[in-house]
Short mmCIF file of C-alpha atoms in Angstrom, two decimals:
data_model
loop_
_atom_site.label_atom_id
_atom_site.label_comp_id
_atom_site.label_asym_id
_atom_site.label_seq_id
_atom_site.Cartn_x
_atom_site.Cartn_y
_atom_site.Cartn_z
CA MET A 1 176.29 300.15 -59.47
CA SER A 2 172.75 298.72 -59.44
CA ILE A 3 172.60 298.77 -63.25
CA ALA A 4 175.90 296.88 -63.37
CA LEU A 5 174.50 294.28 -60.96
CA ILE A 6 171.34 293.91 -63.03
CA ALA A 7 173.43 293.45 -66.19
CA ARG A 8 175.54 290.90 -64.33
CA SER A 9 172.39 289.01 -63.34
CA VAL A 10 171.16 289.03 -66.95
CA ARG A 11 174.49 287.67 -68.16
CA ALA A 12 174.56 285.01 -65.45
CA GLU A 13 171.05 283.81 -66.34
CA ARG A 14 171.89 283.73 -70.04
CA ILE A 15 174.92 281.55 -69.32
CA ARG A 16 173.07 279.33 -66.86
CA THR A 17 170.23 278.60 -69.27
CA GLY A 18 172.45 278.15 -72.34
CA GLY A 19 172.66 274.87 -74.19
CA ARG A 20 170.08 272.13 -73.79
CA SER A 21 168.33 273.57 -70.75
CA ARG A 22 164.62 273.12 -70.04
CA LEU A 23 164.07 276.73 -71.09
CA TRP A 24 165.17 276.15 -74.68
CA THR A 25 164.14 272.52 -75.16
CA VAL A 26 160.69 272.60 -73.55
CA LEU A 27 159.27 275.89 -72.29
CA ILE A 28 159.97 278.39 -75.05
CA PRO A 29 159.24 275.89 -77.87
CA ALA A 30 155.95 275.04 -76.15
CA ALA A 31 155.09 278.73 -75.69
CA ALA A 32 155.38 279.21 -79.45
CA THR A 33 154.23 275.91 -80.95
CA VAL A 34 151.26 275.02 -78.74
CA PRO A 35 149.20 278.14 -79.56
CA LEU A 36 150.21 277.87 -83.22
CA ALA A 37 149.11 274.23 -83.37
CA ILE A 38 145.76 274.98 -81.72
CA THR A 39 145.11 278.11 -83.77
CA PHE A 40 145.89 276.54 -87.14
CA GLY A 41 144.24 273.25 -86.20
CA ILE A 42 140.98 275.09 -85.50
CA ALA A 43 141.43 277.15 -88.67
CA LEU A 44 141.87 274.08 -90.86
CA VAL A 45 138.81 272.37 -89.40
CA ALA A 46 136.72 275.53 -89.76
CA GLU A 47 137.89 275.97 -93.35
CA SER A 48 136.94 272.41 -94.22
CA PHE A 49 133.43 272.96 -92.85
CA ALA A 50 133.12 276.31 -94.61
CA ARG A 51 133.86 274.68 -97.97
CA ILE A 52 131.09 272.08 -97.67
CA PRO A 53 128.47 273.50 -100.09
CA GLY A 54 125.10 274.20 -98.50
CA GLN A 55 125.72 272.03 -95.44
CA ILE A 56 126.87 274.40 -92.72
CA SER A 57 127.33 278.12 -92.23
CA VAL A 58 130.63 279.29 -90.75
CA LEU A 59 130.98 282.94 -89.74
CA GLN A 60 134.13 284.83 -90.59
CA VAL A 61 136.49 285.58 -87.70
CA SER A 62 137.87 289.08 -87.23
CA THR A 63 141.37 290.09 -86.16
CA SER A 64 140.07 290.73 -82.64
CA ASN A 65 139.39 287.00 -82.27
CA ALA A 66 142.49 285.66 -84.00
CA ALA A 67 145.08 285.87 -81.23
CA TYR A 68 143.24 284.24 -78.32
CA TRP A 69 145.55 281.24 -77.95
CA VAL A 70 148.70 283.33 -78.21
CA ILE A 71 147.44 285.66 -75.49
CA THR A 72 146.29 282.80 -73.27
CA ILE A 73 148.94 280.11 -73.73
CA THR A 74 152.08 281.98 -74.77
CA VAL A 75 151.77 284.56 -72.00
CA THR A 76 151.08 281.87 -69.41
CA LEU A 77 153.96 279.65 -70.50
CA VAL A 78 156.53 282.46 -70.58
CA ALA A 79 155.48 283.28 -67.02
CA VAL A 80 156.01 279.60 -66.16
CA ALA A 81 159.45 279.76 -67.80
CA ALA A 82 160.40 282.78 -65.68
CA ALA A 83 159.11 281.13 -62.50
CA ASP A 84 160.99 277.92 -63.33
CA GLY A 85 164.22 279.82 -63.97
CA GLN A 86 163.97 281.79 -60.74
CA SER A 87 162.98 278.87 -58.50
CA SER A 88 165.64 276.59 -60.01
CA GLU A 89 168.32 278.49 -58.09
CA ASN A 90 167.15 276.67 -54.96
CA ARG A 91 168.51 273.39 -56.30
CA TYR A 92 171.89 272.19 -55.05
CA ARG A 93 172.06 275.20 -52.68
CA SER A 94 173.04 277.47 -55.56
CA THR A 95 171.11 280.27 -53.86
CA GLU A 96 173.99 280.53 -51.38
CA TYR A 97 176.45 281.19 -54.20
CA VAL A 98 174.09 283.87 -55.56
CA ARG A 99 173.89 285.49 -52.12
CA LEU A 100 177.66 285.64 -51.88
CA ALA A 101 178.13 286.87 -55.45
CA PHE A 102 175.67 289.75 -55.17
CA PRO A 103 175.94 292.26 -52.31
CA ARG A 104 172.30 293.24 -52.87
CA GLN A 105 169.59 290.77 -53.78
CA TRP A 106 166.96 292.77 -55.62
CA PRO A 107 169.19 293.27 -58.72
CA VAL A 108 169.30 289.47 -59.07
CA LEU A 109 165.53 289.38 -59.50
CA ALA A 110 165.53 292.50 -61.67
CA GLY A 111 168.12 290.98 -64.00
CA ARG A 112 166.10 287.82 -64.33
CA TRP A 113 163.00 289.86 -65.10
CA VAL A 114 164.90 291.66 -67.86
CA PHE A 115 166.18 288.35 -69.25
CA TYR A 116 162.91 286.44 -69.17
CA GLY A 117 160.79 289.48 -69.95
CA THR A 118 162.73 290.23 -73.12
CA LEU A 119 162.55 286.60 -74.16
CA ALA A 120 158.82 286.56 -73.40
CA ALA A 121 158.14 289.71 -75.41
CA VAL A 122 160.08 288.45 -78.44
CA THR A 123 158.42 285.02 -78.31
CA ALA A 124 154.95 286.54 -78.03
CA ALA A 125 155.59 289.05 -80.83
CA VAL A 126 156.95 286.47 -83.29
CA THR A 127 154.19 283.97 -82.55
CA LEU A 128 151.53 286.67 -82.89
CA VAL A 129 152.82 287.93 -86.23
CA ILE A 130 152.94 284.38 -87.59
CA VAL A 131 149.29 283.92 -86.62
CA LEU A 132 148.12 287.21 -88.12
CA VAL A 133 150.02 286.72 -91.38
CA ALA A 134 149.34 283.01 -91.93
CA LEU A 135 145.71 282.67 -90.80
CA PRO A 136 144.19 284.35 -93.91
CA LEU A 137 146.38 282.12 -96.09
CA VAL A 138 145.51 278.89 -94.27
CA SER A 139 141.79 279.62 -93.93
CA PRO A 140 140.67 282.39 -96.29
CA SER A 141 136.97 281.54 -96.02
CA VAL A 142 136.91 281.92 -92.24
CA TYR A 143 139.91 284.12 -91.40
CA GLY A 144 140.10 286.11 -94.63
CA THR A 145 139.37 289.39 -92.82
CA VAL A 146 142.31 288.98 -90.44
CA ALA A 147 145.06 291.45 -91.34
CA VAL A 148 148.34 292.32 -89.67
CA THR A 149 147.92 295.97 -90.71
CA ASP A 150 144.44 296.83 -89.36
CA GLY A 151 143.90 298.86 -86.20
CA VAL A 152 143.26 295.86 -83.93
CA ALA A 153 146.37 294.06 -85.18
CA LEU A 154 148.55 297.12 -84.65
CA ARG A 155 147.37 297.26 -81.05
CA LEU A 156 147.94 293.52 -80.60
CA VAL A 157 151.48 293.81 -81.94
CA TRP A 158 152.60 296.14 -79.13
CA THR A 159 150.29 295.22 -76.25
CA VAL A 160 150.81 291.43 -76.33
CA PRO A 161 154.63 291.73 -75.94
CA VAL A 162 154.13 294.26 -73.11
CA PHE A 163 151.66 291.89 -71.46
CA ALA A 164 154.13 289.01 -71.83
CA PHE A 165 157.02 291.09 -70.47
CA PHE A 166 155.16 291.93 -67.26
CA ALA A 167 153.83 288.37 -66.97
CA ALA A 168 157.46 287.24 -66.90
CA GLY A 169 158.06 289.66 -64.02
CA ALA A 170 155.17 288.07 -62.14
CA GLY A 171 156.67 284.68 -62.96
CA VAL A 172 160.02 285.68 -61.45
CA GLY A 173 158.22 286.94 -58.36
CA THR A 174 156.20 283.74 -58.05
CA GLY A 175 159.34 281.63 -58.41
CA ALA A 176 161.09 283.66 -55.71
CA LEU A 177 158.16 283.32 -53.30
CA VAL A 178 157.30 279.66 -53.90
CA ARG A 179 160.95 278.52 -54.39
CA SER A 180 159.93 275.21 -55.98
CA PRO A 181 159.96 274.82 -59.78
CA LEU A 182 157.00 272.45 -59.75
CA GLY A 183 155.11 274.49 -57.15
CA ALA A 184 155.69 277.81 -58.93
CA ALA A 185 154.65 276.42 -62.32
CA GLY A 186 151.62 274.76 -60.75
CA ALA A 187 150.54 278.00 -59.07
CA ILE A 188 150.66 279.93 -62.36
CA LEU A 189 148.85 277.24 -64.36
CA LEU A 190 146.24 276.81 -61.63
CA TRP A 191 145.52 280.51 -61.61
CA ALA A 192 145.43 280.88 -65.40
CA PHE A 193 143.33 277.85 -66.30
CA VAL A 194 141.30 277.11 -63.16
CA ILE A 195 140.93 279.97 -60.69
CA GLU A 196 140.08 282.73 -63.17
CA SER A 197 137.32 280.57 -64.67
CA ALA A 198 136.13 279.10 -61.36
CA ALA A 199 135.73 282.60 -59.91
CA GLY A 200 132.63 282.94 -62.05
CA TYR A 201 130.85 280.33 -59.93
CA LEU A 202 131.27 282.33 -56.72
CA PRO A 203 128.59 284.74 -55.47
CA SER A 204 128.86 287.86 -57.64
CA GLY A 205 131.39 285.88 -59.67
CA ALA A 206 130.82 287.79 -62.90
CA ALA A 207 131.68 291.07 -61.16
CA LEU A 208 134.75 289.46 -59.60
CA GLN A 209 135.97 288.08 -62.92
CA ARG A 210 136.03 291.57 -64.41
CA PHE A 211 139.03 292.30 -62.17
CA MET A 212 140.98 289.13 -63.03
CA PRO A 213 144.45 289.90 -64.45
CA LEU A 214 144.37 287.59 -67.48
CA LEU A 215 140.91 288.78 -68.48
CA ASN A 216 142.10 292.38 -68.21
CA GLY A 217 145.26 291.53 -70.14
CA GLY A 218 143.33 289.96 -72.99
CA TYR A 219 140.87 292.86 -73.09
CA ALA A 220 143.72 295.38 -73.06
CA THR A 221 145.28 293.86 -76.16
CA GLY A 222 142.11 294.32 -78.21
CA GLN A 223 141.02 290.69 -78.03
CA ASP A 224 137.25 290.21 -77.80
CA THR A 225 136.15 289.09 -74.33
CA VAL A 226 132.81 287.86 -73.00
CA LEU A 227 133.15 289.99 -69.86
CA VAL A 228 134.35 293.58 -70.06
CA PRO A 229 136.40 295.15 -67.23
CA PRO A 230 135.03 298.35 -65.65
CA TRP A 231 137.51 300.58 -67.53
CA GLY A 232 139.05 301.13 -70.93
CA GLN A 233 141.76 299.11 -72.66
CA ASN A 234 144.70 301.31 -71.69
CA VAL A 235 143.66 301.39 -68.02
CA ALA A 236 143.19 297.61 -68.13
CA LEU A 237 146.76 297.21 -69.39
CA LEU A 238 148.07 299.54 -66.68
CA TYR A 239 146.05 297.62 -64.08
CA VAL A 240 147.39 294.19 -65.01
CA CYS A 241 150.98 295.44 -65.37
CA SER A 242 150.69 297.02 -61.92
CA LEU A 243 149.45 293.74 -60.42
CA PHE A 244 152.32 291.79 -61.99
CA THR A 245 154.83 294.40 -60.84
CA ALA A 246 153.41 294.20 -57.31
CA ILE A 247 154.05 290.44 -57.24
CA PHE A 248 157.64 291.08 -58.29
CA LEU A 249 158.14 293.83 -55.69
CA ILE A 250 156.74 291.67 -52.89
CA ALA A 251 159.20 288.94 -53.85
CA ALA A 252 162.09 291.43 -54.02
CA VAL A 253 161.31 292.76 -50.54
CA GLU A 254 160.91 289.26 -49.14
CA ARG A 255 164.23 288.19 -50.62
CA THR A 256 165.98 291.27 -49.27
CA VAL A 257 164.60 290.69 -45.77
CA ARG A 258 165.41 286.97 -45.89
CA HIS A 259 169.00 287.40 -47.09
CA GLY A 260 169.71 290.68 -45.33
#
């Protein structure tokens, strides 16, 4: 019964977001194109400098430094997309129709996690593969050592989609708790681009930053990081996925208590 309700929620979200919705016209295109534009823009500039004879020395970039913008921007924006989709149900009192249509409320959130998580994983995987394949072609002097088949790339190919999938779950949870599209998106962006960096300015900030979810997520994928968490890559991935799942579970319990 619960699986049927989750599938029903997935189908309902697919129908609701179909057509020219904000999901397909703004959020998902931005999640793919913004990191691609930044990555290849930097690569083209670096390549132009590298080809100036005797003027400047440009070090080659390894695969472990090639996917930074995909990990940072794509994962954040798919979480924003999930939060926006979840919190949008509070418009026009549509949440009341959802409450009447579903006898239990947690499958509604679970279905949305499946929908947005799958979309997030696919978006992250496609964007990542484009970066790993095209970078050596666009900038061979700087990114010539990047390869989609080396050990780091193979880890990136499966960990980044997993990271994105669970980030979408956190996004659904944030949207359910905040219940405002603008507020939920703002909370995620504030955390990703302000709080995690600003934590370093607090007393013992460097130690605190080692436990930040996005830092752990990037480290878990094989991306080079300035700070290293106090555990290995697989534990870091488990840690961040557990944090994101906890946000979702808190939202599911709160929704169940609120709606009865």
